[in-house]
CSV table of C-alpha atoms and ligand atoms in Angstrom, one decimal:
chain,number,residue,atom,x,y,z
A,1076,MET,CA,20.5,-52.4,224.5
A,1077,ALA,CA,18.1,-52.0,227.4
A,1078,LYS,CA,15.2,-54.4,227.2
A,1079,ASN,CA,12.5,-51.9,226.2
A,1080,SER,CA,14.5,-49.3,224.4
A,1081,GLU,CA,14.1,-48.9,220.6
A,1082,PRO,CA,16.1,-51.5,218.8
A,1083,ASN,CA,18.1,-50.7,215.7
A,1084,PHE,CA,17.4,-52.6,212.5
A,1085,TYR,CA,19.6,-55.6,213.2
A,1086,GLU,CA,18.4,-55.8,216.8
A,1087,SER,CA,14.8,-55.7,215.5
A,1088,VAL,CA,15.4,-58.7,213.3
A,1089,GLN,CA,17.0,-60.5,216.2
A,1090,ARG,CA,14.2,-59.6,218.6
A,1091,ASN,CA,11.6,-60.8,216.1
A,1092,PHE,CA,13.6,-64.0,215.7
A,1093,ASP,CA,13.7,-64.6,219.5
A,1094,LYS,CA,10.0,-64.0,219.8
A,1095,ALA,CA,9.3,-66.6,217.2
A,1096,ALA,CA,11.9,-69.1,218.5
A,1097,ARG,CA,9.9,-69.3,221.8
A,1098,HIS,CA,7.0,-70.8,219.8
A,1099,THR,CA,9.3,-73.7,218.6
A,1100,ASN,CA,10.9,-76.5,220.5
A,1101,LEU,CA,14.1,-76.5,218.5
A,1102,PRO,CA,17.3,-77.0,220.5
A,1103,GLU,CA,19.2,-73.8,221.4
A,1104,GLY,CA,22.3,-74.6,219.5
A,1105,LEU,CA,20.3,-75.1,216.3
A,1106,LEU,CA,18.5,-71.8,216.8
A,1107,GLU,CA,21.8,-70.1,217.4
A,1108,GLN,CA,23.2,-71.5,214.2
A,1109,ILE,CA,20.3,-70.3,212.2
A,1110,LYS,CA,20.4,-66.8,213.8
A,1111,VAL,CA,24.1,-65.9,213.2
A,1112,CYS,CA,25.7,-64.6,210.0
A,1113,ASN,CA,28.0,-67.3,208.5
A,1114,ALA,CA,30.4,-65.1,206.6
A,1115,VAL,CA,31.0,-61.3,206.5
A,1116,TYR,CA,33.3,-59.8,203.9
A,1117,TYR,CA,34.3,-56.2,204.5
A,1118,MET,CA,36.3,-54.5,201.8
A,1119,GLN,CA,37.8,-51.1,201.1
A,1120,PHE,CA,39.0,-50.3,197.6
A,1121,PRO,CA,40.1,-47.2,195.7
A,1122,VAL,CA,38.2,-45.8,192.8
A,1123,LYS,CA,39.2,-42.8,190.7
A,1124,VAL,CA,36.6,-40.1,190.9
A,1125,GLY,CA,37.4,-37.0,188.9
A,1126,ASN,CA,41.1,-36.2,189.6
A,1127,HIS,CA,41.5,-38.0,192.8
A,1128,TYR,CA,41.1,-41.5,194.3
A,1129,GLN,CA,38.4,-42.2,196.7
A,1130,VAL,CA,38.3,-45.2,199.1
A,1131,ILE,CA,35.0,-46.9,199.0
A,1132,GLU,CA,33.7,-49.2,201.8
A,1133,ALA,CA,31.6,-52.2,200.9
A,1134,PHE,CA,30.3,-55.4,202.3
A,1135,ARG,CA,28.9,-58.8,201.3
A,1136,VAL,CA,27.3,-60.9,204.0
A,1137,GLN,CA,26.3,-64.5,203.6
A,1138,HIS,CA,23.9,-65.2,206.4
A,1139,SER,CA,23.1,-68.8,205.9
A,1140,HIS,CA,24.9,-71.7,204.1
A,1141,HIS,CA,22.2,-74.2,204.8
A,1142,ARG,CA,21.4,-74.0,201.1
A,1143,HIS,CA,23.6,-73.0,198.1
A,1144,PRO,CA,23.9,-70.6,196.4
A,1145,THR,CA,23.3,-67.8,198.8
A,1146,LYS,CA,21.2,-65.0,197.4
A,1147,GLY,CA,20.4,-61.3,197.9
A,1148,GLY,CA,20.6,-57.9,196.5
A,1149,ILE,CA,23.3,-55.3,196.5
A,1150,ARG,CA,22.4,-51.9,198.0
A,1151,PHE,CA,24.1,-48.6,197.1
A,1152,SER,CA,23.5,-46.1,199.9
A,1153,GLN,CA,25.3,-43.7,202.1
A,1154,LYS,CA,23.6,-45.4,205.1
A,1155,VAL,CA,25.1,-48.8,204.4
A,1156,SER,CA,26.8,-50.3,207.5
A,1157,GLN,CA,27.8,-53.8,208.5
A,1158,GLU,CA,24.9,-54.2,210.8
A,1159,GLU,CA,22.5,-53.1,208.2
A,1160,VAL,CA,23.8,-55.6,205.6
A,1161,MET,CA,23.7,-58.3,208.2
A,1162,ALA,CA,20.1,-57.6,209.1
A,1163,LEU,CA,19.2,-57.6,205.4
A,1164,ALA,CA,21.1,-60.8,204.7
A,1165,ALA,CA,19.3,-62.5,207.6
A,1166,LEU,CA,15.9,-61.4,206.2
A,1167,MET,CA,16.9,-63.0,202.9
A,1168,THR,CA,17.4,-66.4,204.5
A,1169,TYR,CA,13.9,-66.3,206.1
A,1170,LYS,CA,12.4,-64.8,203.0
A,1171,CYS,CA,13.7,-67.6,200.8
A,1172,ALA,CA,12.5,-70.3,203.2
A,1173,ILE,CA,9.0,-68.7,203.4
A,1174,VAL,CA,8.5,-68.8,199.6
A,1175,ASP,CA,10.3,-72.1,199.1
A,1176,VAL,CA,13.1,-70.7,197.1
A,1177,PRO,CA,16.1,-73.0,197.7
A,1178,PHE,CA,18.8,-70.5,198.6
A,1179,GLY,CA,20.6,-69.3,201.7
A,1180,GLY,CA,20.3,-65.6,202.4
A,1181,ALA,CA,23.0,-62.9,201.6
A,1182,LYS,CA,23.2,-59.2,201.0
A,1183,GLY,CA,25.7,-56.7,199.7
A,1184,GLY,CA,26.2,-53.0,200.4
A,1185,VAL,CA,28.3,-50.3,198.9
A,1186,LYS,CA,28.5,-47.2,201.0
A,1187,ILE,CA,27.9,-44.5,198.4
A,1188,SER,CA,25.1,-42.3,197.4
A,1189,PRO,CA,24.6,-43.1,193.7
A,1190,ARG,CA,23.3,-39.6,192.9
A,1191,ASP,CA,26.8,-38.2,193.8
A,1192,TYR,CA,28.4,-40.1,190.9
A,1193,THR,CA,28.3,-40.2,187.1
A,1194,PRO,CA,27.3,-43.4,185.4
A,1195,GLY,CA,30.9,-43.9,184.4
A,1196,GLN,CA,32.0,-43.7,188.0
A,1197,LEU,CA,29.2,-46.0,189.1
A,1198,GLU,CA,30.3,-48.5,186.5
A,1199,ARG,CA,33.9,-48.4,187.8
A,1200,ILE,CA,32.7,-48.9,191.4
A,1201,THR,CA,30.4,-51.8,190.5
A,1202,ARG,CA,33.1,-53.5,188.4
A,1203,ARG,CA,35.7,-53.1,191.2
A,1204,TYR,CA,33.3,-54.4,193.8
A,1205,THR,CA,32.6,-57.5,191.6
A,1206,THR,CA,36.3,-58.1,191.1
A,1207,GLU,CA,36.7,-58.1,194.9
A,1208,LEU,CA,33.8,-60.6,195.2
A,1209,VAL,CA,35.4,-62.9,192.5
A,1210,ARG,CA,38.8,-62.7,194.2
A,1211,LYS,CA,37.4,-64.0,197.5
A,1212,ASN,CA,35.1,-66.5,195.8
A,1213,PHE,CA,32.0,-64.6,197.0
A,1214,ILE,CA,30.1,-64.7,193.8
A,1215,GLY,CA,29.1,-67.5,191.3
A,1216,PRO,CA,26.1,-69.4,190.1
A,1217,ALA,CA,26.6,-72.1,192.8
A,1218,ILE,CA,28.1,-69.8,195.4
A,1219,ASP,CA,26.4,-66.5,195.9
A,1220,VAL,CA,24.1,-64.7,193.4
A,1221,PRO,CA,23.5,-60.9,193.8
A,1222,ALA,CA,20.6,-59.0,192.5
A,1223,PRO,CA,19.3,-55.4,192.6
A,1224,ASP,CA,18.3,-53.6,195.8
A,1225,TYR,CA,17.9,-50.0,197.0
A,1226,GLY,CA,20.0,-47.8,194.6
A,1227,THR,CA,20.8,-50.5,192.0
A,1228,GLY,CA,19.0,-51.9,189.0
A,1229,ALA,CA,19.4,-53.9,185.8
A,1230,ARG,CA,22.2,-51.7,184.6
A,1231,GLU,CA,24.5,-52.5,187.6
A,1232,MET,CA,23.6,-56.2,187.2
A,1233,ALA,CA,24.8,-56.1,183.6
A,1234,TRP,CA,28.1,-54.6,184.7
A,1235,ILE,CA,28.4,-57.4,187.3
A,1236,LEU,CA,27.8,-60.1,184.8
A,1237,ASP,CA,30.2,-58.6,182.3
A,1238,THR,CA,33.0,-58.3,184.9
A,1239,TYR,CA,32.3,-61.8,186.2
A,1240,SER,CA,32.3,-63.3,182.7
A,1241,ALA,CA,35.6,-61.5,181.8
A,1242,LEU,CA,37.3,-63.0,184.8
A,1243,LYS,CA,35.8,-66.4,184.6
A,1244,GLY,CA,36.1,-67.1,180.9
A,1245,GLY,CA,34.6,-70.4,179.8
A,1246,ASP,CA,32.1,-70.8,182.6
A,1247,ILE,CA,29.0,-71.9,180.6
A,1248,ASP,CA,26.7,-71.0,183.5
A,1249,ALA,CA,28.3,-67.5,184.0
A,1250,SER,CA,25.0,-65.7,183.3
A,1251,ALA,CA,23.5,-67.3,186.4
A,1252,CYS,CA,26.0,-65.4,188.6
A,1253,VAL,CA,23.6,-62.5,189.1
A,1254,THR,CA,19.9,-61.9,188.6
A,1255,GLY,CA,17.8,-58.9,187.8
A,1256,LYS,CA,19.7,-58.5,184.5
A,1257,PRO,CA,18.3,-56.6,181.5
A,1258,VAL,CA,16.1,-59.0,179.5
A,1259,THR,CA,18.4,-58.5,176.5
A,1260,GLN,CA,21.3,-59.9,178.6
A,1261,ASN,CA,19.9,-63.1,179.9
A,1262,GLY,CA,17.4,-61.5,182.3
A,1263,ILE,CA,13.8,-62.7,182.6
A,1264,ARG,CA,10.6,-60.9,181.7
A,1265,GLY,CA,8.7,-59.8,184.7
A,1266,ARG,CA,11.7,-59.5,187.1
A,1267,GLU,CA,11.5,-55.7,187.2
A,1268,GLU,CA,7.9,-55.6,188.4
A,1269,ALA,CA,8.2,-58.7,190.5
A,1270,THR,CA,8.6,-57.3,194.0
A,1271,GLY,CA,5.8,-54.8,193.5
A,1272,ARG,CA,3.6,-57.5,191.9
A,1273,GLY,CA,4.3,-59.8,194.8
A,1274,VAL,CA,3.4,-57.0,197.3
A,1275,PHE,CA,0.1,-56.6,195.5
A,1276,TYR,CA,-0.7,-60.3,195.7
A,1277,GLY,CA,0.2,-60.4,199.4
A,1278,ILE,CA,-2.0,-57.4,200.2
A,1279,ARG,CA,-4.8,-59.0,198.1
A,1280,GLU,CA,-4.6,-62.2,200.1
A,1281,VAL,CA,-4.9,-60.3,203.4
A,1282,LEU,CA,-7.9,-58.4,202.0
A,1283,ASN,CA,-9.5,-61.7,201.2
A,1284,ASP,CA,-8.9,-63.2,204.6
A,1285,LYS,CA,-12.1,-62.8,206.5
A,1286,GLY,CA,-10.6,-64.0,209.7
A,1287,LEU,CA,-8.1,-61.2,209.8
A,1288,LEU,CA,-10.3,-58.5,208.4
A,1289,LYS,CA,-12.9,-58.9,211.2
A,1290,ARG,CA,-10.3,-57.6,213.7
A,1291,MET,CA,-10.0,-54.4,211.7
A,1292,GLY,CA,-13.6,-53.9,210.7
A,1293,LEU,CA,-12.7,-54.0,207.0
A,1294,GLU,CA,-14.9,-55.4,204.2
A,1295,PRO,CA,-13.2,-58.0,202.0
A,1296,GLY,CA,-11.8,-57.1,198.6
A,1297,THR,CA,-9.4,-54.6,197.1
A,1298,GLU,CA,-11.7,-52.5,195.0
A,1299,GLY,CA,-12.0,-48.9,196.2
A,1300,LYS,CA,-9.6,-49.4,199.2
A,1301,THR,CA,-7.3,-46.5,200.0
A,1302,MET,CA,-3.5,-46.8,199.9
A,1303,ALA,CA,-0.6,-44.5,200.8
A,1304,ILE,CA,2.9,-45.2,199.5
A,1305,GLN,CA,6.2,-44.1,200.9
A,1306,GLY,CA,8.9,-44.3,198.1
A,1307,LEU,CA,8.3,-44.3,194.3
A,1308,GLY,CA,11.4,-46.5,193.4
A,1309,ASN,CA,11.0,-49.8,191.7
A,1310,VAL,CA,9.0,-51.4,194.5
A,1311,GLY,CA,6.8,-48.5,195.4
A,1312,TYR,CA,6.0,-47.7,191.7
A,1313,TYR,CA,5.0,-51.2,190.7
A,1314,THR,CA,3.1,-51.8,193.9
A,1315,GLY,CA,1.1,-48.7,193.2
A,1316,LYS,CA,0.6,-49.3,189.5
A,1317,ILE,CA,-0.5,-52.9,189.8
A,1318,SER,CA,-2.7,-52.2,192.9
A,1319,GLN,CA,-4.4,-49.4,191.0
A,1320,GLU,CA,-4.8,-51.3,187.7
A,1321,GLU,CA,-5.5,-54.8,188.9
A,1322,GLY,CA,-6.9,-54.2,192.4
A,1323,GLY,CA,-8.9,-51.0,191.9
A,1324,PHE,CA,-7.1,-49.3,194.8
A,1325,LYS,CA,-7.3,-45.5,195.3
A,1326,ILE,CA,-3.8,-44.1,196.0
A,1327,ILE,CA,-4.3,-41.1,198.2
A,1328,SER,CA,-0.8,-40.2,199.2
A,1329,VAL,CA,2.7,-40.6,197.9
A,1330,ALA,CA,6.0,-39.6,199.5
A,1331,GLU,CA,9.4,-39.3,197.8
A,1332,TYR,CA,12.8,-37.8,198.5
A,1333,GLU,CA,11.6,-34.3,197.6
A,1334,GLY,CA,8.3,-34.3,199.5
A,1335,ALA,CA,4.8,-35.8,199.7
A,1336,ILE,CA,1.5,-35.2,198.1
A,1337,TYR,CA,-2.1,-36.0,199.0
A,1338,CYS,CA,-5.3,-36.3,196.9
A,1339,LYS,CA,-8.4,-37.9,198.4
A,1340,ASN,CA,-9.8,-38.8,194.9
A,1341,GLY,CA,-6.7,-40.8,194.0
A,1342,ILE,CA,-3.4,-40.2,192.3
A,1343,ASP,CA,-2.7,-41.9,188.9
A,1344,ILE,CA,0.7,-43.4,189.4
A,1345,ASP,CA,1.8,-43.4,185.8
A,1346,ALA,CA,0.8,-39.8,185.4
A,1347,LEU,CA,2.7,-38.9,188.6
A,1348,VAL,CA,5.8,-40.6,187.3
A,1349,ALA,CA,5.5,-38.7,184.0
A,1350,HIS,CA,5.1,-35.5,186.0
A,1351,ARG,CA,8.2,-36.2,188.1
A,1352,LYS,CA,10.2,-37.0,184.9
A,1353,LYS,CA,9.1,-33.6,183.5
A,1354,THR,CA,9.5,-31.4,186.5
A,1355,GLY,CA,12.0,-33.3,188.6
A,1356,SER,CA,9.6,-33.6,191.5
A,1357,ILE,CA,6.3,-35.3,192.6
A,1358,LEU,CA,5.3,-31.9,194.2
A,1359,ASP,CA,2.7,-29.7,192.5
A,1360,PHE,CA,1.0,-32.6,190.9
A,1361,PRO,CA,-2.3,-31.4,189.3
A,1362,GLY,CA,-5.2,-32.2,191.5
A,1363,ALA,CA,-3.1,-33.0,194.6
A,1364,VAL,CA,-1.9,-30.9,197.5
A,1365,ASN,CA,1.7,-30.8,198.7
A,1366,MET,CA,2.1,-31.9,202.3
A,1367,GLU,CA,4.3,-30.0,204.6
A,1368,GLN,CA,6.6,-32.8,205.5
A,1369,ARG,CA,7.3,-36.0,203.5
A,1370,LYS,CA,6.8,-38.2,206.6
A,1371,GLN,CA,3.2,-37.2,206.8
A,1372,THR,CA,2.4,-39.9,204.2
A,1373,LEU,CA,3.0,-42.4,207.0
A,1374,GLU,CA,0.3,-40.7,209.1
A,1375,VAL,CA,-2.5,-40.6,206.5
A,1376,ALA,CA,-5.7,-42.3,207.4
A,1377,CYS,CA,-6.0,-45.1,204.9
A,1378,ASP,CA,-6.7,-48.8,204.6
A,1379,VAL,CA,-3.2,-49.9,203.5
A,1380,LEU,CA,0.0,-48.1,204.2
A,1381,VAL,CA,2.9,-49.2,202.0
A,1382,PRO,CA,6.4,-48.2,203.3
A,1383,ALA,CA,8.5,-49.0,200.2
A,1384,ALA,CA,11.7,-47.1,201.0
A,1385,LEU,CA,14.1,-48.0,203.8
A,1386,GLU,CA,14.2,-49.5,207.3
A,1387,ASN,CA,13.2,-47.8,210.6
A,1388,GLN,CA,10.6,-45.5,209.1
A,1389,ILE,CA,7.8,-46.3,211.7
A,1390,ARG,CA,9.3,-46.1,215.1
A,1391,ASP,CA,8.6,-45.1,218.7
A,1392,ASP,CA,8.6,-41.3,217.8
A,1393,ASN,CA,5.9,-41.5,215.1
A,1394,VAL,CA,4.1,-44.7,215.6
A,1395,LYS,CA,1.2,-43.2,217.6
A,1396,LYS,CA,0.4,-41.0,214.5
A,1397,VAL,CA,0.0,-44.0,212.2
A,1398,LYS,CA,-3.7,-44.4,211.3
A,1399,ALA,CA,-3.6,-47.1,208.6
A,1400,LYS,CA,-5.3,-50.4,209.3
A,1401,ILE,CA,-2.9,-52.5,207.4
A,1402,ILE,CA,0.9,-51.9,207.1
A,1403,ALA,CA,2.3,-53.6,204.1
A,1404,GLU,CA,6.0,-53.9,204.5
A,1405,ALA,CA,7.2,-53.6,200.9
A,1406,ALA,CA,10.6,-52.3,202.2
A,1407,ASN,CA,12.8,-54.4,204.4
A,1408,GLY,CA,12.4,-53.5,208.1
A,1409,PRO,CA,10.3,-50.3,207.8
A,1410,VAL,CA,8.7,-50.9,211.2
A,1411,THR,CA,10.9,-51.2,214.3
A,1412,ALA,CA,10.2,-54.2,216.6
A,1413,SER,CA,8.9,-51.9,219.4
A,1414,ALA,CA,6.7,-49.8,217.1
A,1415,ALA,CA,5.3,-53.1,215.7
A,1416,GLU,CA,4.3,-54.1,219.2
A,1417,TYR,CA,2.4,-50.9,219.7
A,1418,LEU,CA,0.6,-51.3,216.3
A,1419,LEU,CA,-0.3,-54.9,217.0
A,1420,LYS,CA,-1.9,-54.1,220.3
A,1421,LYS,CA,-3.9,-51.5,218.5
A,1422,GLY,CA,-5.3,-54.1,216.2
A,1423,CYS,CA,-3.3,-53.2,213.1
A,1424,VAL,CA,-2.3,-56.0,210.7
A,1425,ILE,CA,1.4,-55.8,209.6
A,1426,ILE,CA,2.2,-57.9,206.5
A,1427,PRO,CA,5.8,-58.7,207.2
A,1428,ASP,CA,8.7,-57.8,204.8
A,1429,MET,CA,10.1,-61.4,204.8
A,1430,TYR,CA,6.9,-62.6,203.2
A,1431,LEU,CA,5.5,-59.5,201.4
A,1432,ASN,CA,8.5,-58.5,199.4
A,1433,ALA,CA,9.7,-62.0,198.5
A,1434,GLY,CA,8.4,-61.6,194.9
A,1435,GLY,CA,11.7,-60.2,193.9
A,1436,VAL,CA,13.8,-63.1,195.0
A,1437,THR,CA,11.1,-65.6,193.7
A,1438,VAL,CA,11.4,-64.3,190.2
A,1439,SER,CA,15.2,-64.1,190.6
A,1440,TYR,CA,15.0,-67.8,191.3
A,1441,PHE,CA,13.1,-68.2,188.0
A,1442,GLU,CA,15.8,-66.2,186.2
A,1443,TRP,CA,18.6,-68.3,187.7
A,1444,LEU,CA,16.8,-71.5,186.6
A,1445,LYS,CA,16.3,-70.0,183.1
A,1446,ASN,CA,20.0,-69.2,182.9
A,1447,LEU,CA,21.0,-72.7,184.0
A,1448,SER,CA,18.7,-74.3,181.6
A,1449,HIS,CA,19.9,-72.0,178.8
A,1450,MET,CA,16.4,-71.7,177.5
A,1451,ARG,CA,13.5,-69.3,177.7
A,1452,PHE,CA,10.4,-70.5,179.6
A,1453,GLY,CA,7.6,-71.4,177.3
A,1454,ARG,CA,9.7,-72.2,174.3
A,1455,MET,CA,8.9,-75.9,174.4
A,1456,GLU,CA,5.2,-75.9,175.2
A,1457,LYS,CA,3.7,-72.7,173.9
A,1458,ARG,CA,2.8,-73.9,170.4
A,1459,PHE,CA,1.8,-77.3,171.5
A,1460,ASP,CA,-0.7,-75.8,174.0
A,1461,GLN,CA,-1.9,-73.4,171.4
A,1462,ASN,CA,-2.7,-76.2,168.9
A,1463,ARG,CA,-4.3,-78.3,171.6
A,1464,TYR,CA,-6.7,-75.4,172.7
A,1465,LEU,CA,-7.4,-74.6,169.0
A,1466,ASN,CA,-8.4,-78.2,168.3
A,1467,LEU,CA,-10.6,-78.1,171.4
A,1468,VAL,CA,-12.3,-74.8,170.5
A,1469,ASN,CA,-12.8,-76.0,166.9
A,1470,LEU,CA,-14.4,-79.2,168.1
A,1471,ILE,CA,-16.8,-77.4,170.4
A,1472,GLU,CA,-17.7,-75.0,167.6
A,1473,ARG,CA,-18.4,-78.0,165.3
A,1474,GLU,CA,-20.5,-79.9,167.8
A,1475,THR,CA,-22.5,-76.9,169.0
A,1476,GLY,CA,-22.9,-75.3,165.6
A,1477,ARG,CA,-22.0,-72.0,167.2
A,1478,SER,CA,-18.8,-70.0,166.6
A,1479,ILE,CA,-16.9,-67.3,168.5
A,1480,SER,CA,-15.1,-64.3,167.2
A,1481,ASP,CA,-11.4,-64.5,166.1
A,1482,LYS,CA,-10.5,-62.2,168.9
A,1483,GLU,CA,-12.1,-64.5,171.5
A,1484,LYS,CA,-10.6,-67.5,169.9
A,1485,SER,CA,-7.0,-66.1,170.0
A,1486,PHE,CA,-7.5,-65.1,173.6
A,1487,ILE,CA,-8.7,-68.6,174.6
A,1488,THR,CA,-6.2,-70.6,172.6
A,1489,LYS,CA,-3.1,-68.5,173.4
A,1490,GLY,CA,-0.1,-70.5,174.6
A,1491,ALA,CA,1.8,-69.2,177.6
A,1492,ASP,CA,4.7,-66.8,177.0
A,1493,GLU,CA,7.6,-66.3,179.5
A,1494,ILE,CA,5.9,-63.3,181.1
A,1495,ASP,CA,2.6,-65.3,181.6
A,1496,LEU,CA,4.5,-68.2,183.3
A,1497,VAL,CA,6.6,-65.9,185.5
A,1498,ARG,CA,3.4,-64.1,186.7
A,1499,SER,CA,1.6,-67.3,187.3
A,1500,GLY,CA,4.6,-68.8,189.2
A,1501,LEU,CA,4.8,-65.7,191.3
A,1502,GLU,CA,1.1,-65.6,192.1
A,1503,GLU,CA,1.1,-69.2,193.0
A,1504,THR,CA,4.1,-68.7,195.3
A,1505,MET,CA,2.7,-65.7,197.1
A,1506,VAL,CA,-0.7,-67.3,197.6
A,1507,THR,CA,0.7,-70.6,198.8
A,1508,ALA,CA,3.2,-68.9,201.2
A,1509,TYR,CA,0.4,-66.8,202.7
A,1510,HIS,CA,-1.7,-69.8,203.4
A,1511,GLN,CA,1.2,-71.6,205.0
A,1512,ILE,CA,1.7,-68.7,207.3
A,1513,ARG,CA,-2.0,-68.6,208.2
A,1514,GLU,CA,-1.9,-72.4,208.9
A,1515,VAL,CA,0.8,-71.8,211.5
A,1516,MET,CA,-1.4,-69.2,213.2
A,1517,LYS,CA,-4.3,-71.7,213.2
A,1518,ARG,CA,-2.1,-74.5,214.6
A,1519,LYS,CA,-0.4,-72.3,217.2
A,1520,GLN,CA,-3.2,-70.3,218.7
A,1521,LYS,CA,-0.8,-68.2,220.8
A,1522,ILE,CA,0.7,-66.6,217.7
A,1523,GLU,CA,-1.3,-63.5,216.9
A,1524,ASP,CA,0.8,-61.8,214.3
A,1525,LEU,CA,1.8,-62.7,210.7
A,1526,ARG,CA,5.5,-61.9,211.3
A,1527,THR,CA,5.9,-64.4,214.1
A,1528,ALA,CA,4.0,-67.0,212.1
A,1529,ALA,CA,6.1,-66.3,209.0
A,1530,PHE,CA,9.3,-66.7,211.2
A,1531,VAL,CA,8.0,-70.0,212.7
A,1532,ASN,CA,7.3,-71.3,209.3
A,1533,ALA,CA,10.8,-70.4,208.1
A,1534,LEU,CA,12.4,-71.8,211.2
A,1535,GLY,CA,10.7,-75.1,210.6
A,1536,LYS,CA,12.0,-75.4,207.1
A,1537,ILE,CA,15.6,-74.2,207.8
A,1538,SER,CA,15.9,-76.4,210.8
A,1539,SER,CA,14.9,-79.5,208.9
A,1540,ASP,CA,17.5,-78.7,206.3
A,1541,TYR,CA,20.2,-78.6,209.0
A,1542,ILE,CA,18.9,-81.8,210.5
A,1543,ASN,CA,18.8,-83.5,207.1
A,1544,MET,CA,22.4,-82.4,206.5
A,1545,GLY,CA,23.3,-84.3,209.6
A,1546,VAL,CA,24.7,-81.2,211.2
A,1547,PHE,CA,22.2,-81.5,214.1
A,1548,PRO,CA,20.9,-84.8,215.3
B,1810,LIG,N1,16.9,-57.2,196.9
B,1810,LIG,C1,15.7,-58.0,196.8
B,1810,LIG,C2,15.3,-58.4,198.2
B,1810,LIG,O1,15.5,-57.7,199.1
B,1810,LIG,C3,15.8,-59.1,195.8
B,1810,LIG,C4,16.9,-60.1,196.1
B,1810,LIG,C5,17.1,-61.1,195.0
B,1810,LIG,O2,16.4,-61.1,194.0
B,1810,LIG,O3,18.1,-61.9,195.1
B,1810,LIG,O4,14.5,-59.3,198.3
């Protein structure tokens, strides 16, 4: 690749790594060890589709073994390639380090377009893929733990668990071999919304960060800010819904596979999803106008642009048209390294993928812990807390001679359920990680962007793991 030409996704990740590495004084060998992919498993297997057999290509990449298990989703997409999965696996390593989730990074990819297959065929493909992983010891609660990604969800995770359990009878921890499972099958409440909720918390932190906002001439706070979203899958949908309901954002444009819409007064995300369910498309949504091309959502003038689909969406050929002040990378790698350079020079703030979409893996970590403990969060303390708060409220009522309504009382004295604990753990994680990244920027004045700071933060943690292991002196 020529120095200034547009890098592909994997090269973008490597280029960003190199840029950050220059701000550390880590030895070259250690940096190289962190940068490379530790294991790449490429497989091809036959699956019966209709009356014939089709050979399916698939990958699992474990980027870093500095912590075990390795962790990362499985993507079903026609665009899957080895380099793409390697880039995604590398991002998982940095992501986990940034949010203090004690895993190495991994990623899987199956080169199929799910919409071309029936559920029965998808099940066969998923089960066969899992069998291949088991055969090569590439899956297990202590080895490598997959999760959903683009094109997969709880249903596929249930198939993976069932296949793994069938092959590994007697493993009492089998349910921790995969996360993002249905709640009824040892999943955790709040995992489905987790990435989008984490994206919202990350955006909210930036919008409360007066130092950064000054650069863009934005007032602090989320209320009334405008947002455009590319992709209404799991991540885009929950980001939009939670930003709207809890942040007071106005969503002025949404793009999906079939097209894009615009409405300056705001689009109700749940109503849009209902409309899409009914008509099969987001187009012709009442009150909104259809845009000529779906990529125009990326060019809308707004406070926050949320690319929540795939990599390489903002690149040299369209970056000059991007008008958003904040680019919130809900997807992995949506902005190429060279497009990012242009945006940063213009004063845009990019909230980097490896921080912003880490909510998914954070709650996956909670799910894994829940599976290993064989108990739901909150089971031990919920009633204890409830009684304690009730005693306290009763005491205050007695001492003051005033009483509150039953509704208020049950609100104040409620003990935490699993969903409350998951959300609170996620919020704490996203807020803490943001401030760690900002601390790096304050300590190292030459770092001007959040991605480089996030990388430097991750490199510090991963390198000390290697040093503590005695691998590097
Ligand atoms: N696929 C998600 C990601 O890219 C989640 C991974 C996980 O939960 O392990 O972060």
